[in-house]
Amino acid sequence: MKRFGCYLLILSVFVLLGADCIPAQNPLVMDQFTADPTARVFEGIMYVYPSHDIPASPGRGRANWFVMEDYHVFSSENLTDWTDHGVILTQTGVPWLQRESFDMWAPDCVTKNGKYYFYFPAGGRIGVAIADRPYGPFKPEEQPITGVRGIDPCVLIDKDGTAYLYYSLNAIFVAKLKDNMVELDSEVLRIPNLPTKGLVEGPFVFERNGIYYLTYPHEVDGAERLEYATGGSPMGPFEQKGVIMDKSESGCWTNHHSIFEYKGRWYLFYHDKDLSPDFDKNRSMKADYLFFNEDGTIRKVVPTHRGVGISSASKEIQIDRYSAVSPEGVSVAFVDPGRKQKGWKAVMTEPDAWVQYNRVDFGAGKSGAVTVNALSSTGGSIEIRIDRVDGPLAAQVEIAGNTGWKATSATLSQSPAGVHDLFVILKDTKNVEIDWIKFE
Ligand code: FUB
């Protein structure tokens, strides 16, 4: 389930600004749909600029299609607690949009000369809104960028300070930007040597160790997978290298991503339809770690429920967002299929079935109790072990049957300190459904 609460200081600052704090695994945000995440680090804080899917309603967008009328920005310093800074731009606030187009698709944001430039596609054009802070307020320019028709802008500021605008229109295009960041400073180049079919949208470009990575979704066999090409300069030439993430098993047609280094680790931000299994135009952003090989090639990323970041032992740990599970006896289901934003539960049905949840921070040590929020028709016994499925026993918890959802506490037999992986194991043949566990 979605959990509330965050550090008092952050809360007191952002209450004034109307911001929410959302502790997250994957997907990162539970209370709204978020797609096309572009992650950027400003002033040591990770900001994510996604697009915002909403369900169509009469007079508001087209049924069975993307409906996107505004943007939020989210930030985090630990990639677990996310702050929603609220709406930073709406379609009705853009002077050059003649109509409510509901197509505020994948955006980007970069900083230069002390300003923040937010690039967004709408109505087949690309606009820029400018702010003094990463979370706005953003003021849109009077006109879209002259000479550009397309979607999904991405801006790379190279080491020499030159900015490049990439975007899509059934191919990927690039042009230099002037120092003012709102006008082109070169001809537009259609980037050659890329797939000739299925290249619809979503380029993202970054540089690492002198290698320029042009990454993009590529539709193959009915859905997009993430691929990349590399080159020695921002405008190429680029050589196709391989797949970053396979197409989703969920059947979500789109994927859209960004790649960024933060505090020494690399991350892939992307999206899927976790909160809307039956409709892939209501998407949710996710993040997973990304690794490079020594030669600079990218290792394929397998999407996880667990995502990134460290979970505090004293907050509700959503073990259904697991790192791994036993081959049999564990499945995941919505807690309330009618209210999917309440999240998922782990359904354990076989003796010795286990759930592994990595990176739980016990701080200086926990010696009190563990609480398990569970539901069982039969009652059952749960073991909580540290670091391995046969690791030290932290607690045994007896779950009563036929009580409805109930939080049951048990005394800890270990006092774990620091960061550990957790294993939750069903010790008998009964059925137990677990929503969260928490260490007091
Ligand atoms: O979100 C609308 C469009 O779907 C984006 O612009 C594309 O990248 C795809 O995710």
Tab-separated table of C-alpha atoms and ligand atoms in Angstrom:
chain	number	residue	atom	x	y	z
A	1	MET	CA	0.000	0.000	0.000
A	2	LYS	CA	1.065	3.591	-0.457
A	3	ARG	CA	2.763	4.872	2.643
A	4	PHE	CA	2.795	8.382	3.947
A	5	GLY	CA	5.230	10.387	5.938
A	6	CYS	CA	8.780	11.556	5.358
A	7	TYR	CA	11.430	13.481	7.121
A	8	LEU	CA	9.928	16.245	9.220
A	9	LEU	CA	12.188	18.909	7.796
A	10	ILE	CA	11.379	18.058	4.177
A	11	LEU	CA	7.709	17.853	5.058
A	12	SER	CA	7.636	21.206	6.772
A	13	VAL	CA	9.356	22.839	3.792
A	14	PHE	CA	7.167	21.242	1.175
A	15	VAL	CA	3.840	21.498	2.957
A	16	LEU	CA	4.112	25.182	2.193
A	17	LEU	CA	4.731	24.389	-1.466
A	18	GLY	CA	1.979	21.788	-1.662
A	19	ALA	CA	4.394	18.915	-2.307
A	20	ASP	CA	3.770	15.265	-1.336
A	21	CYS	CA	6.344	12.710	-0.223
A	22	ILE	CA	5.847	9.241	-1.698
A	23	PRO	CA	8.006	6.325	-0.511
A	24	ALA	CA	8.434	4.019	-3.458
A	25	GLN	CA	9.704	0.859	-5.019
A	26	ASN	CA	8.484	0.126	-8.574
A	27	PRO	CA	6.435	1.811	-9.792
A	28	LEU	CA	7.861	5.004	-8.299
A	29	VAL	CA	4.548	6.847	-7.972
A	30	MET	CA	1.296	5.201	-6.898
A	31	ASP	CA	-1.222	8.036	-6.711
A	32	GLN	CA	-1.208	9.065	-10.384
A	33	PHE	CA	-0.012	7.776	-13.745
A	34	THR	CA	3.483	8.859	-14.767
A	35	ALA	CA	5.161	8.013	-18.099
A	36	ASP	CA	8.223	8.902	-20.189
A	37	PRO	CA	10.489	9.714	-17.205
A	38	THR	CA	13.494	11.941	-17.834
A	39	ALA	CA	15.804	11.903	-14.821
A	40	ARG	CA	18.215	14.787	-14.264
A	41	VAL	CA	20.473	15.723	-11.337
A	42	PHE	CA	20.355	19.377	-10.291
A	43	GLU	CA	22.082	20.739	-7.185
A	44	GLY	CA	22.797	17.184	-5.996
A	45	ILE	CA	19.113	16.153	-6.087
A	46	MET	CA	17.562	13.730	-8.558
A	47	TYR	CA	14.634	15.312	-10.401
A	48	VAL	CA	12.365	13.295	-12.652
A	49	TYR	CA	10.261	14.965	-15.323
A	50	PRO	CA	7.662	12.451	-16.524
A	51	SER	CA	4.626	12.978	-18.671
A	52	HIS	CA	1.240	12.545	-17.006
A	53	ASP	CA	-1.377	10.109	-18.324
A	54	ILE	CA	-4.960	10.641	-17.214
A	55	PRO	CA	-8.036	8.561	-18.061
A	56	ALA	CA	-10.193	10.128	-20.800
A	57	SER	CA	-13.552	11.524	-19.766
A	58	PRO	CA	-16.326	13.297	-21.708
A	59	GLY	CA	-14.868	16.506	-23.188
A	60	ARG	CA	-11.440	15.631	-21.852
A	61	GLY	CA	-9.318	13.795	-24.404
A	62	ARG	CA	-9.981	10.911	-26.748
A	63	ALA	CA	-11.175	7.542	-25.452
A	64	ASN	CA	-8.703	4.665	-25.831
A	65	TRP	CA	-5.768	6.969	-26.496
A	66	PHE	CA	-3.177	8.995	-24.570
A	67	VAL	CA	-4.720	11.889	-22.631
A	68	MET	CA	-1.997	14.213	-21.315
A	69	GLU	CA	-2.712	17.797	-20.302
A	70	ASP	CA	0.020	18.783	-17.844
A	71	TYR	CA	3.333	17.918	-16.238
A	72	HIS	CA	4.451	17.326	-12.649
A	73	VAL	CA	8.058	17.114	-11.463
A	74	PHE	CA	9.263	14.755	-8.745
A	75	SER	CA	12.480	14.823	-6.745
A	76	SER	CA	14.371	12.540	-4.411
A	77	GLU	CA	17.712	12.425	-2.634
A	78	ASN	CA	17.614	8.732	-1.761
A	79	LEU	CA	15.524	7.361	-4.671
A	80	THR	CA	13.104	5.866	-2.116
A	81	ASP	CA	11.208	8.921	-0.857
A	82	TRP	CA	9.859	10.947	-3.785
A	83	THR	CA	8.451	14.457	-3.515
A	84	ASP	CA	5.760	15.526	-5.969
A	85	HIS	CA	6.247	19.258	-6.584
A	86	GLY	CA	2.883	19.445	-8.309
A	87	VAL	CA	1.923	20.749	-11.738
A	88	ILE	CA	4.670	22.747	-13.489
A	89	LEU	CA	2.970	23.329	-16.866
A	90	THR	CA	-0.487	22.853	-18.352
A	91	GLN	CA	-1.610	22.847	-21.985
A	92	THR	CA	-3.923	25.801	-21.317
A	93	GLY	CA	-0.912	27.827	-20.119
A	94	VAL	CA	1.008	27.475	-23.394
A	95	PRO	CA	0.391	30.609	-25.522
A	96	TRP	CA	1.109	28.988	-28.902
A	97	LEU	CA	-1.178	25.967	-28.451
A	98	GLN	CA	-4.335	26.792	-30.374
A	99	ARG	CA	-6.445	24.107	-28.755
A	100	GLU	CA	-6.482	21.649	-25.901
A	101	SER	CA	-4.470	18.943	-27.618
A	102	PHE	CA	-4.036	16.551	-24.662
A	103	ASP	CA	-0.739	15.465	-26.214
A	104	MET	CA	1.820	16.860	-23.785
A	105	TRP	CA	4.128	13.939	-24.426
A	106	ALA	CA	7.634	13.086	-23.276
A	107	PRO	CA	9.558	16.114	-21.887
A	108	ASP	CA	13.111	16.945	-20.829
A	109	CYS	CA	14.712	19.596	-18.611
A	110	VAL	CA	18.288	20.907	-18.564
A	111	THR	CA	20.075	23.777	-16.879
A	112	LYS	CA	22.359	26.376	-18.417
A	113	ASN	CA	23.460	29.885	-17.410
A	114	GLY	CA	21.546	29.581	-14.123
A	115	LYS	CA	18.191	28.873	-15.822
A	116	TYR	CA	16.176	25.666	-16.159
A	117	TYR	CA	14.862	24.905	-19.655
A	118	PHE	CA	11.894	22.537	-19.843
A	119	TYR	CA	11.356	21.101	-23.359
A	120	PHE	CA	7.973	19.595	-24.137
A	121	PRO	CA	6.144	18.334	-27.231
A	122	ALA	CA	2.537	19.328	-27.944
A	123	GLY	CA	0.504	19.652	-31.140
A	124	GLY	CA	3.415	18.272	-33.192
A	125	ARG	CA	5.735	21.117	-32.133
A	126	ILE	CA	8.341	21.416	-29.390
A	127	GLY	CA	8.096	24.216	-26.845
A	128	VAL	CA	10.366	25.529	-24.107
A	129	ALA	CA	9.390	26.830	-20.673
A	130	ILE	CA	11.986	28.552	-18.490
A	131	ALA	CA	12.409	28.738	-14.707
A	132	ASP	CA	14.904	29.812	-12.080
A	133	ARG	CA	14.477	26.593	-10.109
A	134	PRO	CA	14.221	22.927	-11.217
A	135	TYR	CA	10.626	22.749	-9.971
A	136	GLY	CA	9.501	26.040	-11.472
A	137	PRO	CA	7.524	28.134	-11.791
A	138	PHE	CA	8.092	27.596	-15.526
A	139	LYS	CA	7.128	30.299	-18.009
A	140	PRO	CA	6.513	29.019	-21.527
A	141	GLU	CA	7.965	30.891	-24.511
A	142	GLU	CA	5.483	32.687	-26.775
A	143	GLN	CA	6.294	30.393	-29.718
A	144	PRO	CA	7.543	26.802	-30.163
A	145	ILE	CA	11.075	26.223	-31.488
A	146	THR	CA	11.230	27.406	-35.098
A	147	GLY	CA	12.267	24.763	-37.623
A	148	VAL	CA	11.308	21.756	-35.493
A	149	ARG	CA	8.362	19.427	-36.046
A	150	GLY	CA	8.352	16.319	-33.936
A	151	ILE	CA	7.986	14.818	-30.476
A	152	ASP	CA	9.972	13.711	-27.459
A	153	PRO	CA	12.760	16.298	-27.103
A	154	CYS	CA	16.025	15.430	-25.377
A	155	VAL	CA	18.788	17.989	-24.836
A	156	LEU	CA	22.453	17.155	-24.342
A	157	ILE	CA	24.811	19.870	-23.113
A	158	ASP	CA	28.255	18.744	-24.212
A	159	LYS	CA	31.463	19.218	-22.230
A	160	ASP	CA	32.285	22.393	-24.209
A	161	GLY	CA	28.881	23.870	-23.305
A	162	THR	CA	27.281	23.365	-26.729
A	163	ALA	CA	23.672	22.196	-26.465
A	164	TYR	CA	22.117	19.691	-28.888
A	165	LEU	CA	18.405	19.048	-29.345
A	166	TYR	CA	17.325	15.515	-30.304
A	167	TYR	CA	13.755	14.608	-31.172
A	168	SER	CA	11.697	12.091	-33.127
A	169	LEU	CA	9.347	11.920	-36.047
A	170	ASN	CA	9.568	8.326	-37.251
A	171	ALA	CA	13.346	8.812	-37.211
A	172	ILE	CA	15.711	10.629	-34.846
A	173	PHE	CA	16.857	14.169	-35.619
A	174	VAL	CA	19.504	16.405	-34.048
A	175	ALA	CA	20.403	20.091	-34.276
A	176	LYS	CA	22.590	22.456	-32.275
A	177	LEU	CA	20.877	24.973	-30.019
A	178	LYS	CA	21.958	28.580	-29.659
A	179	ASP	CA	23.256	29.768	-26.303
A	180	ASN	CA	19.740	31.102	-25.603
A	181	MET	CA	18.547	27.446	-25.643
A	182	VAL	CA	15.335	28.288	-27.523
A	183	GLU	CA	16.564	28.619	-31.132
A	184	LEU	CA	18.343	26.243	-33.502
A	185	ASP	CA	21.948	27.011	-34.322
A	186	SER	CA	22.402	24.510	-37.165
A	187	GLU	CA	20.597	22.588	-39.878
A	188	VAL	CA	18.549	19.657	-38.607
A	189	LEU	CA	20.296	16.328	-39.280
A	190	ARG	CA	18.334	13.103	-39.642
A	191	ILE	CA	20.617	10.630	-37.867
A	192	PRO	CA	21.572	7.811	-40.245
A	193	ASN	CA	22.535	4.162	-39.572
A	194	LEU	CA	19.639	3.544	-37.171
A	195	PRO	CA	16.793	1.032	-37.574
A	196	THR	CA	14.724	1.980	-40.634
A	197	LYS	CA	11.432	0.705	-39.211
A	198	GLY	CA	9.852	0.981	-35.772
A	199	LEU	CA	11.815	4.050	-34.676
A	200	VAL	CA	8.892	6.182	-33.603
A	201	GLU	CA	9.862	8.208	-30.546
A	202	GLY	CA	11.823	8.753	-27.379
A	203	PRO	CA	15.543	9.415	-28.041
A	204	PHE	CA	17.778	9.964	-25.007
A	205	VAL	CA	21.453	10.896	-25.381
A	206	PHE	CA	24.213	10.958	-22.779
A	207	GLU	CA	27.994	10.910	-22.687
A	208	ARG	CA	30.243	8.649	-20.597
A	209	ASN	CA	34.029	8.419	-20.841
A	210	GLY	CA	34.038	10.130	-24.240
A	211	ILE	CA	31.423	7.768	-25.705
A	212	TYR	CA	28.122	9.338	-26.822
A	213	TYR	CA	25.195	6.990	-26.268
A	214	LEU	CA	22.166	7.515	-28.490
A	215	THR	CA	19.444	5.409	-26.869
A	216	TYR	CA	15.922	4.906	-28.217
A	217	PRO	CA	12.791	2.736	-28.109
A	218	HIS	CA	12.522	0.478	-31.169
A	219	GLU	CA	9.290	-1.313	-32.003
A	220	VAL	CA	9.973	-4.948	-32.790
A	221	ASP	CA	7.257	-7.647	-32.874
A	222	GLY	CA	4.460	-5.504	-31.525
A	223	ALA	CA	6.068	-3.489	-28.704
A	224	GLU	CA	9.014	-1.219	-28.044
A	225	ARG	CA	12.308	-2.414	-26.638
A	226	LEU	CA	15.102	-0.061	-25.595
A	227	GLU	CA	18.198	-0.087	-27.816
A	228	TYR	CA	21.313	2.024	-28.245
A	229	ALA	CA	23.987	3.150	-30.631
A	230	THR	CA	27.300	4.812	-29.797
A	231	GLY	CA	29.454	7.437	-31.438
A	232	GLY	CA	32.396	9.722	-30.823
A	233	SER	CA	30.516	13.029	-30.999
A	234	PRO	CA	27.019	14.369	-30.226
A	235	MET	CA	26.020	14.329	-33.906
A	236	GLY	CA	27.535	10.926	-34.637
A	237	PRO	CA	28.186	8.983	-36.721
A	238	PHE	CA	26.558	6.354	-34.506
A	239	GLU	CA	26.873	2.588	-34.669
A	240	GLN	CA	24.039	0.354	-33.413
A	241	LYS	CA	25.168	-1.646	-30.370
A	242	GLY	CA	22.324	-3.628	-28.868
A	243	VAL	CA	19.366	-3.901	-26.523
A	244	ILE	CA	19.148	-2.168	-23.126
A	245	MET	CA	15.770	-3.595	-22.119
A	246	ASP	CA	13.614	-6.187	-23.878
A	247	LYS	CA	10.008	-5.366	-24.706
A	248	SER	CA	7.755	-5.712	-21.696
A	249	GLU	CA	6.086	-9.025	-20.972
A	250	SER	CA	3.075	-6.993	-19.827
A	251	GLY	CA	2.182	-6.071	-23.420
A	252	CYS	CA	2.729	-2.324	-22.862
A	253	TRP	CA	3.361	-1.060	-26.412
A	254	THR	CA	5.483	1.942	-25.438
A	255	ASN	CA	8.582	2.168	-23.382
A	256	HIS	CA	10.377	5.461	-22.830
A	257	HIS	CA	13.452	5.976	-20.754
A	258	SER	CA	16.383	8.033	-19.548
A	259	ILE	CA	19.770	7.029	-18.188
A	260	PHE	CA	21.640	8.900	-15.506
A	261	GLU	CA	24.465	8.635	-12.980
A	262	TYR	CA	23.660	9.676	-9.419
A	263	LYS	CA	25.993	9.394	-6.439
A	264	GLY	CA	28.256	6.942	-8.292
A	265	ARG	CA	25.585	4.564	-9.639
A	266	TRP	CA	23.870	4.464	-13.014
A	267	TYR	CA	20.110	4.204	-13.344
A	268	LEU	CA	17.603	3.410	-16.065
A	269	PHE	CA	14.250	5.160	-15.695
A	270	TYR	CA	11.482	3.716	-17.877
A	271	HIS	CA	7.779	2.953	-17.749
A	272	ASP	CA	5.253	0.120	-17.894
A	273	LYS	CA	1.546	-0.259	-17.204
A	274	ASP	CA	1.750	-1.744	-13.684
A	275	LEU	CA	-1.211	0.235	-12.311
A	276	SER	CA	-3.314	-0.238	-15.445
A	277	PRO	CA	-2.878	-3.823	-16.613
A	278	ASP	CA	-5.735	-3.612	-19.133
A	279	PHE	CA	-4.893	-0.272	-20.772
A	280	ASP	CA	-1.367	0.624	-21.849
A	281	LYS	CA	-2.004	4.373	-22.209
A	282	ASN	CA	-2.081	4.785	-18.414
A	283	ARG	CA	1.522	4.128	-17.498
A	284	SER	CA	3.762	4.252	-14.434
A	285	MET	CA	7.432	5.161	-14.208
A	286	LYS	CA	9.993	2.782	-12.792
A	287	ALA	CA	13.734	2.710	-12.148
A	288	ASP	CA	16.386	0.000	-12.037
A	289	TYR	CA	20.163	-0.067	-11.755
A	290	LEU	CA	22.134	-0.043	-15.011
A	291	PHE	CA	25.633	-1.441	-15.464
A	292	PHE	CA	28.324	-0.971	-18.102
A	293	ASN	CA	30.843	-3.549	-19.265
A	294	GLU	CA	34.529	-2.576	-19.295
A	295	ASP	CA	34.375	-1.793	-23.014
A	296	GLY	CA	31.555	0.706	-22.423
A	297	THR	CA	28.754	-1.519	-23.706
A	298	ILE	CA	25.563	-1.601	-21.631
A	299	ARG	CA	24.429	-4.745	-19.828
A	300	LYS	CA	20.794	-5.572	-20.489
A	301	VAL	CA	18.507	-4.390	-17.673
A	302	VAL	CA	15.828	-6.775	-16.413
A	303	PRO	CA	12.865	-4.883	-14.917
A	304	THR	CA	12.267	-5.534	-11.232
A	305	HIS	CA	9.504	-4.875	-8.724
A	306	ARG	CA	12.074	-3.873	-6.103
A	307	GLY	CA	13.551	-1.027	-8.101
A	308	VAL	CA	16.299	1.064	-6.542
A	309	GLY	CA	17.168	2.713	-3.245
A	310	ILE	CA	17.250	1.535	0.360
A	311	SER	CA	14.098	0.948	2.434
A	312	SER	CA	13.941	1.981	6.062
A	313	ALA	CA	13.200	-0.946	8.408
A	314	SER	CA	10.919	1.317	10.464
A	315	LYS	CA	8.570	2.079	7.564
A	316	GLU	CA	6.166	-0.318	5.898
A	317	ILE	CA	8.219	-2.599	3.611
A	318	GLN	CA	6.140	-3.663	0.636
A	319	ILE	CA	7.508	-7.168	0.197
A	320	ASP	CA	5.285	-7.750	-2.845
A	321	ARG	CA	7.831	-5.427	-4.564
A	322	TYR	CA	10.292	-8.263	-4.112
A	323	SER	CA	13.866	-8.721	-5.339
A	324	ALA	CA	13.364	-12.461	-5.880
A	325	VAL	CA	10.915	-15.236	-4.982
A	326	SER	CA	11.013	-19.013	-4.701
A	327	PRO	CA	10.359	-20.806	-8.020
A	328	GLU	CA	6.924	-21.874	-6.777
A	329	GLY	CA	4.355	-20.871	-4.199
A	330	VAL	CA	4.434	-17.063	-4.453
A	331	SER	CA	2.355	-14.756	-6.620
A	332	VAL	CA	1.481	-11.076	-6.529
A	333	ALA	CA	-2.022	-9.613	-6.714
A	334	PHE	CA	-3.635	-6.219	-6.131
A	335	VAL	CA	-4.734	-5.696	-2.506
A	336	ASP	CA	-7.975	-4.231	-3.871
A	337	PRO	CA	-8.496	-4.726	-7.630
A	338	GLY	CA	-11.036	-1.892	-7.551
A	339	ARG	CA	-8.458	0.543	-6.094
A	340	LYS	CA	-5.189	-0.381	-7.724
A	341	GLN	CA	-3.312	2.608	-6.282
A	342	LYS	CA	-3.473	0.787	-2.915
A	343	GLY	CA	-0.813	-1.541	-4.306
A	344	TRP	CA	-0.127	-5.251	-4.176
A	345	LYS	CA	0.177	-8.169	-1.779
A	346	ALA	CA	2.420	-11.254	-1.814
A	347	VAL	CA	0.285	-14.418	-1.886
A	348	MET	CA	2.181	-17.373	-0.387
A	349	THR	CA	0.665	-20.804	-0.952
A	350	GLU	CA	3.376	-23.498	-0.700
A	351	PRO	CA	5.431	-24.696	2.286
A	352	ASP	CA	8.890	-23.082	2.261
A	353	ALA	CA	7.854	-20.538	-0.351
A	354	TRP	CA	9.931	-17.402	0.163
A	355	VAL	CA	10.127	-13.758	-0.786
A	356	GLN	CA	13.455	-11.887	-0.883
A	357	TYR	CA	13.471	-8.115	-0.365
A	358	ASN	CA	16.871	-6.450	-0.688
A	359	ARG	CA	18.420	-3.409	0.957
A	360	VAL	CA	16.586	-2.748	4.226
A	361	ASP	CA	18.280	-0.276	6.545
A	362	PHE	CA	18.109	-1.165	10.251
A	363	GLY	CA	20.242	1.821	11.233
A	364	ALA	CA	22.118	1.368	14.506
A	365	GLY	CA	20.058	-1.743	15.247
A	366	LYS	CA	16.539	-2.969	15.923
A	367	SER	CA	15.779	-4.991	19.026
A	368	GLY	CA	12.009	-4.587	19.445
A	369	ALA	CA	9.347	-6.255	17.363
A	370	VAL	CA	8.422	-6.900	13.781
A	371	THR	CA	4.868	-6.365	12.552
A	372	VAL	CA	3.389	-8.230	9.600
A	373	ASN	CA	0.204	-6.965	7.949
A	374	ALA	CA	-1.348	-10.164	6.651
A	375	LEU	CA	-4.552	-11.909	5.657
A	376	SER	CA	-5.114	-15.652	5.963
A	377	SER	CA	-8.163	-17.889	5.805
A	378	THR	CA	-6.308	-20.748	7.476
A	379	GLY	CA	-3.744	-19.091	9.700
A	380	GLY	CA	-0.064	-19.802	9.123
A	381	SER	CA	3.458	-19.422	10.372
A	382	ILE	CA	5.979	-16.993	8.864
A	383	GLU	CA	9.721	-16.811	9.414
A	384	ILE	CA	11.746	-13.668	8.812
A	385	ARG	CA	15.421	-14.312	8.150
A	386	ILE	CA	18.347	-12.029	7.422
A	387	ASP	CA	20.505	-12.076	4.265
A	388	ARG	CA	19.865	-15.702	3.189
A	389	VAL	CA	16.874	-17.997	2.996
A	390	ASP	CA	18.640	-20.048	5.697
A	391	GLY	CA	20.213	-16.983	7.352
A	392	PRO	CA	19.808	-15.881	10.991
A	393	LEU	CA	16.193	-16.018	12.191
A	394	ALA	CA	14.978	-12.526	13.071
A	395	ALA	CA	11.460	-13.546	14.092
A	396	GLN	CA	8.730	-16.135	13.783
A	397	VAL	CA	5.270	-14.673	13.364
A	398	GLU	CA	2.038	-16.627	13.844
A	399	ILE	CA	-0.704	-15.299	11.571
A	400	ALA	CA	-4.228	-15.990	12.821
A	401	GLY	CA	-6.877	-17.272	10.406
A	402	ASN	CA	-10.156	-15.591	9.425
A	403	THR	CA	-9.433	-12.196	10.962
A	404	GLY	CA	-9.395	-10.112	7.790
A	405	TRP	CA	-6.341	-7.901	7.265
A	406	LYS	CA	-4.536	-7.783	10.588
A	407	ALA	CA	-1.189	-6.396	11.805
A	408	THR	CA	0.503	-9.088	13.943
A	409	SER	CA	3.635	-8.388	15.951
A	410	ALA	CA	6.365	-10.723	17.219
A	411	THR	CA	9.507	-10.123	19.267
A	412	LEU	CA	12.800	-10.015	17.369
A	413	SER	CA	15.295	-12.752	18.250
A	414	GLN	CA	18.108	-10.886	16.443
A	415	SER	CA	19.063	-7.218	16.591
A	416	PRO	CA	20.072	-6.486	13.009
A	417	ALA	CA	22.018	-3.289	12.335
A	418	GLY	CA	22.987	-1.691	9.011
A	419	VAL	CA	21.621	-2.668	5.611
A	420	HIS	CA	20.448	-6.249	5.052
A	421	ASP	CA	18.377	-8.317	2.660
A	422	LEU	CA	15.207	-9.847	4.120
A	423	PHE	CA	13.687	-13.249	3.491
A	424	VAL	CA	10.065	-13.949	4.423
A	425	ILE	CA	9.318	-17.681	4.438
A	426	LEU	CA	6.019	-19.559	4.793
A	427	LYS	CA	6.625	-22.430	7.197
A	428	ASP	CA	3.537	-24.592	6.736
A	429	THR	CA	1.030	-25.636	4.156
A	430	LYS	CA	-1.417	-22.802	4.827
A	431	ASN	CA	-2.109	-19.750	2.696
A	432	VAL	CA	-0.904	-16.363	3.868
A	433	GLU	CA	-1.181	-13.046	2.026
A	434	ILE	CA	1.215	-10.305	3.145
A	435	ASP	CA	0.885	-6.611	2.406
A	436	TRP	CA	3.816	-5.178	4.373
A	437	ILE	CA	6.181	-5.767	7.256
A	438	LYS	CA	7.721	-3.209	9.564
A	439	PHE	CA	10.318	-3.255	12.361
A	440	GLU	CA	9.408	-1.192	15.409
B	1	FUB	O1	3.647	9.445	-23.834
B	1	FUB	C1	3.235	9.614	-25.156
B	1	FUB	C2	4.240	9.017	-26.059
B	1	FUB	O2	4.296	7.620	-25.834
B	1	FUB	C3	5.639	9.486	-25.814
B	1	FUB	O3	5.895	10.719	-26.353
B	1	FUB	C4	6.380	8.374	-26.374
B	1	FUB	O4	7.731	8.355	-26.126
B	1	FUB	C5	5.621	7.196	-25.821
B	1	FUB	O5	5.982	6.851	-24.532
